[in-house]
Coordinates of C-alpha atoms in Angstrom, one line a residue:
L287 CA 93.5 131.9 95.2
A288 CA 96.9 130.6 94.0
D289 CA 99.9 130.7 96.2
S290 CA 101.6 133.3 94.2
V291 CA 98.5 135.6 94.6
F292 CA 98.5 135.0 98.4
R293 CA 102.2 135.9 98.5
H294 CA 101.6 139.0 96.4
L295 CA 98.7 140.3 98.7
A296 CA 100.6 139.5 101.7
S297 CA 103.3 142.0 100.7
D298 CA 100.8 144.6 99.7
P299 CA 101.9 148.1 100.8
S300 CA 98.5 148.7 102.6
P301 CA 98.3 147.1 106.2
D302 CA 94.5 147.1 105.8
V303 CA 94.9 144.8 102.8
R304 CA 97.3 142.6 104.7
R305 CA 95.3 142.4 107.9
T306 CA 92.1 141.6 105.8
L307 CA 93.9 138.9 103.9
L308 CA 95.2 137.4 107.4
D309 CA 91.7 136.6 108.4
R310 CA 91.0 134.8 105.1
V311 CA 93.9 132.7 104.3
R312 CA 94.3 129.0 105.1
L313 CA 96.8 127.7 107.6
K314 CA 99.4 126.8 105.0
H315 CA 99.6 130.5 103.9
L316 CA 100.0 132.0 107.3
H317 CA 103.7 131.9 107.3
F318 CA 103.6 134.7 104.6
F319 CA 102.9 137.1 107.5
T320 CA 105.5 136.1 109.9
S321 CA 107.8 138.8 108.8
D322 CA 105.2 141.6 108.2
P323 CA 106.5 145.0 108.9
D324 CA 103.4 145.8 111.0
E325 CA 103.7 144.4 114.6
S326 CA 99.8 144.5 115.0
I327 CA 99.5 142.0 112.1
R328 CA 102.3 139.8 113.5
L329 CA 100.5 139.9 116.9
A330 CA 97.1 139.0 115.2
L331 CA 98.9 136.0 113.5
A332 CA 100.4 134.8 116.8
E333 CA 96.9 135.1 118.5
K334 CA 95.7 132.5 115.8
L335 CA 97.9 129.9 117.1
P336 CA 96.0 127.1 119.0
R337 CA 95.9 127.3 122.9
G338 CA 94.2 125.7 125.7
Y339 CA 94.3 122.2 124.3
S340 CA 96.8 119.4 123.8
Y341 CA 97.3 118.6 120.1
E342 CA 98.9 115.6 118.4
S343 CA 102.4 116.1 116.8
N344 CA 101.2 115.9 113.3
H345 CA 98.7 118.9 113.9
V346 CA 101.4 121.0 115.7
A347 CA 103.9 120.4 112.9
R348 CA 101.5 122.5 110.5
W349 CA 102.3 125.6 112.6
D350 CA 106.1 125.0 112.9
A351 CA 106.9 127.7 110.3
V352 CA 104.8 130.3 112.2
T353 CA 106.1 129.4 115.8
E354 CA 109.7 129.2 114.8
T355 CA 109.7 132.5 113.2
L356 CA 107.5 134.4 115.8
S357 CA 109.3 133.0 118.7
R358 CA 112.2 135.3 117.7
D359 CA 110.0 138.2 116.9
P360 CA 111.3 141.8 118.0
D361 CA 108.1 142.5 119.6
E362 CA 107.8 140.9 123.1
R363 CA 104.0 140.9 123.0
V364 CA 104.2 138.7 119.8
R365 CA 106.6 136.3 121.5
A366 CA 104.5 136.3 124.6
S367 CA 101.5 135.4 122.6
V368 CA 103.4 132.5 121.0
A369 CA 104.5 131.4 124.4
S370 CA 101.1 130.8 125.6
S371 CA 100.0 128.7 122.7
S372 CA 99.7 124.8 122.8
C373 CA 101.6 124.1 119.6
L374 CA 105.2 124.7 120.7
T375 CA 108.1 122.5 119.5
A376 CA 111.0 121.5 121.7
N377 CA 113.1 124.1 119.9
T378 CA 110.6 127.0 120.3
H379 CA 110.0 125.9 123.9
M380 CA 113.6 126.3 124.8
T381 CA 113.9 129.5 122.8
L382 CA 111.0 131.0 124.7
A383 CA 112.3 129.6 128.0
S384 CA 115.6 131.5 127.5
D385 CA 113.8 134.7 126.4
P386 CA 115.2 137.9 128.1
S387 CA 111.6 139.1 128.5
S388 CA 109.9 138.3 131.9
L389 CA 106.5 138.7 130.2
V390 CA 107.4 136.0 127.7
R391 CA 108.7 133.6 130.2
K392 CA 105.7 134.1 132.5
S393 CA 103.2 133.4 129.5
L394 CA 105.2 130.3 128.6
A395 CA 105.3 129.1 132.2
E396 CA 101.6 129.6 132.9
S397 CA 100.1 128.2 129.8
G398 CA 102.7 127.2 127.1
S399 CA 102.7 123.6 125.9
G400 CA 103.2 121.2 123.1
P401 CA 103.3 117.5 122.4
D402 CA 106.1 115.5 124.2
L403 CA 108.2 118.6 125.1
P404 CA 111.5 117.6 126.7
Q405 CA 112.2 118.6 130.3
A406 CA 115.1 121.0 129.4
G407 CA 112.7 124.0 128.6
W408 CA 110.7 123.4 131.8
R409 CA 113.8 123.2 134.0
K410 CA 115.2 126.3 132.3
L411 CA 112.0 128.0 133.3
I412 CA 112.1 126.9 137.0
S413 CA 115.6 128.0 137.4
G414 CA 114.2 131.6 137.0
G415 CA 112.8 132.2 140.5
D416 CA 109.8 131.5 142.6
V417 CA 107.2 133.3 140.4
L418 CA 108.1 131.2 137.4
C419 CA 108.0 128.1 139.5
R420 CA 104.6 128.9 140.8
L421 CA 103.4 129.2 137.2
V422 CA 105.0 126.2 135.9
A423 CA 103.6 124.2 139.0
Q424 CA 100.0 125.2 138.0
N425 CA 100.5 124.6 134.2
T426 CA 98.6 121.3 133.6
N427 CA 101.2 120.3 130.9
C428 CA 104.1 120.2 133.0
P429 CA 105.9 117.0 133.1
A430 CA 105.3 114.9 136.3
S431 CA 109.1 114.6 136.9
V432 CA 109.4 118.4 137.0
R433 CA 106.2 118.8 139.1
L434 CA 107.6 116.4 141.6
D435 CA 110.8 118.2 141.9
L436 CA 108.7 121.4 142.5
S437 CA 106.9 119.5 145.3
S438 CA 110.1 119.8 147.3
H439 CA 110.6 123.5 146.4
S440 CA 111.6 125.9 149.2
N441 CA 108.5 127.9 148.7
S442 CA 105.3 126.6 150.3
E443 CA 103.0 128.0 147.6
V444 CA 105.0 126.4 144.9
R445 CA 104.9 123.0 146.7
T446 CA 101.2 123.1 147.2
M447 CA 100.5 124.1 143.6
A448 CA 102.7 121.2 142.5
W449 CA 100.7 118.7 144.6
G450 CA 97.5 120.2 143.7
N451 CA 98.1 119.8 139.9
L452 CA 99.9 116.5 140.1
H453 CA 97.7 113.7 138.4
F454 CA 98.4 110.8 140.8
A455 CA 96.7 108.1 138.7
D456 CA 98.6 108.9 135.6
C457 CA 102.1 109.4 137.3
Q458 CA 104.4 106.7 136.1
L459 CA 107.3 107.7 138.5
K460 CA 106.0 105.5 141.3
D461 CA 109.3 105.4 143.3
K462 CA 109.9 109.1 143.0
L463 CA 106.3 109.8 144.0
A464 CA 106.6 107.6 147.0
G465 CA 109.7 109.1 148.2
K466 CA 108.1 112.6 147.9
L467 CA 105.0 111.5 149.8
D468 CA 107.1 110.0 152.7
I469 CA 108.5 113.5 153.1
V470 CA 105.1 115.2 153.2
F471 CA 103.5 112.6 155.7
S472 CA 106.5 112.6 158.0
D473 CA 107.0 116.4 158.4
S474 CA 104.4 118.1 160.7
A475 CA 105.2 121.5 159.2
L476 CA 103.9 120.4 155.7
E477 CA 100.1 120.5 156.7
P478 CA 99.3 122.8 153.7
E479 CA 100.7 120.1 151.3
R480 CA 98.7 117.4 153.0
L481 CA 95.6 119.5 152.7
T482 CA 96.2 120.0 149.0
I483 CA 96.9 116.4 148.4
A484 CA 93.7 115.4 150.2
G485 CA 91.7 117.7 148.0
N486 CA 93.3 116.4 144.7
Q487 CA 90.5 114.4 142.9
T488 CA 93.2 112.1 141.2
I489 CA 94.5 110.6 144.3
T490 CA 94.9 106.8 144.3
P491 CA 93.8 104.2 146.8
A492 CA 97.4 103.8 148.0
V493 CA 97.4 107.4 149.2
I494 CA 94.0 107.5 151.0
P495 CA 95.0 105.2 154.0
R496 CA 97.8 107.7 154.8
L497 CA 95.5 110.8 154.7
L498 CA 93.0 109.0 157.0
Q499 CA 95.7 109.0 159.6
C500 CA 96.4 112.7 159.3
E501 CA 95.1 115.7 161.5
A502 CA 91.5 116.7 161.5
S503 CA 92.0 119.6 159.1
V504 CA 93.2 117.1 156.5
T505 CA 90.5 114.6 156.9
R506 CA 87.8 117.2 156.7
V507 CA 89.1 118.2 153.2
L508 CA 89.4 114.5 152.3
A509 CA 85.8 113.9 153.3
K510 CA 84.8 116.3 150.5
N511 CA 86.8 114.6 147.9
P512 CA 84.5 112.9 145.4
N513 CA 87.2 110.3 144.4
L514 CA 86.6 108.1 147.4
Q515 CA 85.3 104.5 147.7
E516 CA 82.5 103.6 150.0
E517 CA 84.9 102.0 152.4
D518 CA 87.0 105.2 152.6
R519 CA 83.9 107.2 153.5
A520 CA 82.8 104.6 155.9
A521 CA 86.2 105.0 157.7
L522 CA 85.9 108.9 157.8
L523 CA 82.4 108.4 159.4
Q524 CA 84.2 106.7 162.2
S525 CA 86.6 109.6 162.8
D526 CA 87.1 111.0 166.2
D527 CA 86.5 114.3 164.8
P528 CA 82.8 115.0 164.5
E529 CA 83.3 117.7 161.8
T530 CA 85.1 115.1 159.6
A531 CA 82.3 112.5 160.2
A532 CA 79.6 115.2 159.4
I533 CA 81.2 116.2 156.2
A534 CA 81.5 112.5 155.1
V535 CA 77.7 112.2 155.8
R536 CA 77.0 115.2 153.6
H537 CA 78.9 113.5 150.7
S538 CA 77.5 110.0 151.2
F539 CA 74.6 108.6 149.1
S540 CA 74.5 104.9 149.9
A541 CA 71.9 103.5 152.3
K542 CA 74.7 101.9 154.2
L543 CA 76.6 105.1 154.9
L544 CA 73.5 107.0 155.7
N545 CA 72.6 104.3 158.3
Q546 CA 76.1 104.6 159.7
G547 CA 75.6 108.4 160.0
F548 CA 72.2 107.9 161.7
S549 CA 73.7 105.6 164.2
H550 CA 76.6 108.1 165.0
S551 CA 76.9 109.0 168.7
N552 CA 77.6 112.7 168.0
P553 CA 74.5 114.9 167.3
K554 CA 76.5 117.0 164.9
V555 CA 76.8 114.0 162.6
R556 CA 73.1 113.2 162.8
A557 CA 72.2 116.9 162.2
A558 CA 74.2 116.7 159.0
L559 CA 72.1 113.7 157.9
A560 CA 69.0 115.8 158.5
G561 CA 69.8 117.8 155.3
M562 CA 70.4 114.9 152.9
T563 CA 68.2 114.1 149.9
G564 CA 66.9 110.8 148.5
Q565 CA 64.2 108.4 149.5
H566 CA 66.3 106.7 152.3
A567 CA 67.3 110.0 153.8
T568 CA 63.5 111.1 153.8
T569 CA 62.8 107.9 155.7
L570 CA 65.6 108.5 158.2
R571 CA 64.4 112.1 158.7
L572 CA 61.1 110.9 160.2
E573 CA 63.1 109.2 162.8
L574 CA 65.5 112.2 163.4
A575 CA 62.5 114.2 164.2
V576 CA 62.3 112.5 167.5
D577 CA 66.0 112.4 168.1
P578 CA 67.2 112.9 171.7
S579 CA 69.2 115.8 170.6
A580 CA 67.5 119.2 170.2
E581 CA 70.3 120.1 167.7
V582 CA 69.2 117.3 165.3
R583 CA 65.5 118.0 165.7
E584 CA 66.2 121.7 164.9
A585 CA 68.2 120.7 161.8
V586 CA 65.4 118.7 160.6
R587 CA 62.9 121.6 161.0
K588 CA 65.3 124.1 159.4
Y589 CA 65.7 121.8 156.3
L590 CA 61.9 121.2 155.9
M591 CA 61.1 124.9 156.4
D592 CA 64.1 126.6 154.7
K593 CA 65.1 124.2 151.9
L594 CA 61.8 122.4 151.2
S595 CA 59.3 125.2 151.8
G596 CA 57.9 125.0 148.4
Y597 CA 57.4 121.2 148.5
D598 CA 54.7 119.1 150.0
G599 CA 54.1 115.3 150.5
C600 CA 53.0 112.7 153.0
N601 CA 56.4 112.3 154.5
I602 CA 56.9 116.0 154.9
R603 CA 53.6 116.5 156.6
E604 CA 54.2 113.6 159.0
T605 CA 57.6 114.8 159.8
L606 CA 56.1 118.4 160.5
R607 CA 53.2 116.8 162.7
I608 CA 55.9 115.0 164.8
L609 CA 57.9 118.1 165.2
S610 CA 54.7 120.2 166.2
H611 CA 54.8 118.0 169.3
D612 CA 58.4 118.6 170.2
P613 CA 59.3 119.2 173.7
L614 CA 61.2 122.4 172.7
A615 CA 58.9 125.3 172.6
K616 CA 61.1 127.1 170.1
I617 CA 60.6 124.4 167.5
R618 CA 56.8 124.2 168.0
A619 CA 56.5 128.0 167.7
A620 CA 58.4 128.0 164.4
L621 CA 56.0 125.4 162.9
V622 CA 52.9 127.6 163.5
W623 CA 54.0 129.5 160.2
D624 CA 54.2 126.4 158.0
R625 CA 51.2 126.2 155.9
R626 CA 51.7 122.4 155.3
L627 CA 50.9 121.6 159.1
P628 CA 47.4 120.2 159.2
M629 CA 44.7 122.5 160.7
S630 CA 44.1 120.2 163.6
E631 CA 47.7 120.5 164.6
L632 CA 47.5 124.3 164.3
T633 CA 44.5 124.4 166.5
R634 CA 46.3 122.3 169.1
L635 CA 49.3 124.7 169.0
G636 CA 46.9 127.6 169.5
D637 CA 46.1 126.1 172.9
D638 CA 49.9 125.3 173.6

């Protein structure tokens, strides 16, 4: 249809006609509906805006006519819907950041975004109280400079959200980041922030050595972080905290690290190794079946009977056979129920 026909139908007195047309028109004709007298149609138009993805400037520019008008719409629901989109310009972002409606500002703080938005709108938002600061801190599109400022906020929840959503590897503000980290690692009261940093999967090698020196609660979280090199996990395996070392074992996959866990002096760590998968872990489990610690041998039995109950094989049968000779009667008794144990061993257990 020609532009003139679209314009004519967009002003049709029937809202049903206009609503049907809205679902059929191309992007270049959507601006015909920005001043529609029916707020439900304007809301439907606002909900067509892109959201949840970062777009290039040339794509966002195609929506300018719609966002500029709807950002000043009399209905706050329409403005809130615009605020949650990902095609905002610097002008619309600032307009919505100054909106008198808390619903609009919260929507903007939580998910509003656009390409290369200046900091002014973000800083306008974080001047509006702790709630908006928390939402901005968790918005993945918040500029790093604003996020780093929020990492020193008076509210602990805001600070942890800021650290949790900071992309360390992409942060170009090295000096500012270093200063903020110095504060976190020097203040004993900032343990929640250190826990959050330890769990952030974008942390860089420069941060990890400082985390390794932290309290056990932090190293336990760090041990679960998949963004660690083998040498970092090896250092965690040498931790004085057995739980940290045990977690490090559960997240290790190289033979070198598994061997380190196997040689660990604490039975809690060796017991964690009993539940690992892979060919090398299977080989080590044969040796763990005769470990001096009953805790380790019980961990081997539980893994074989609880996790691998539906599997069979030479290594499994041999490990079960070894456990059927265990000095602990509780372990031998449990094996009576395992169908994979050879009949000769069951007969022997019958005479236990």
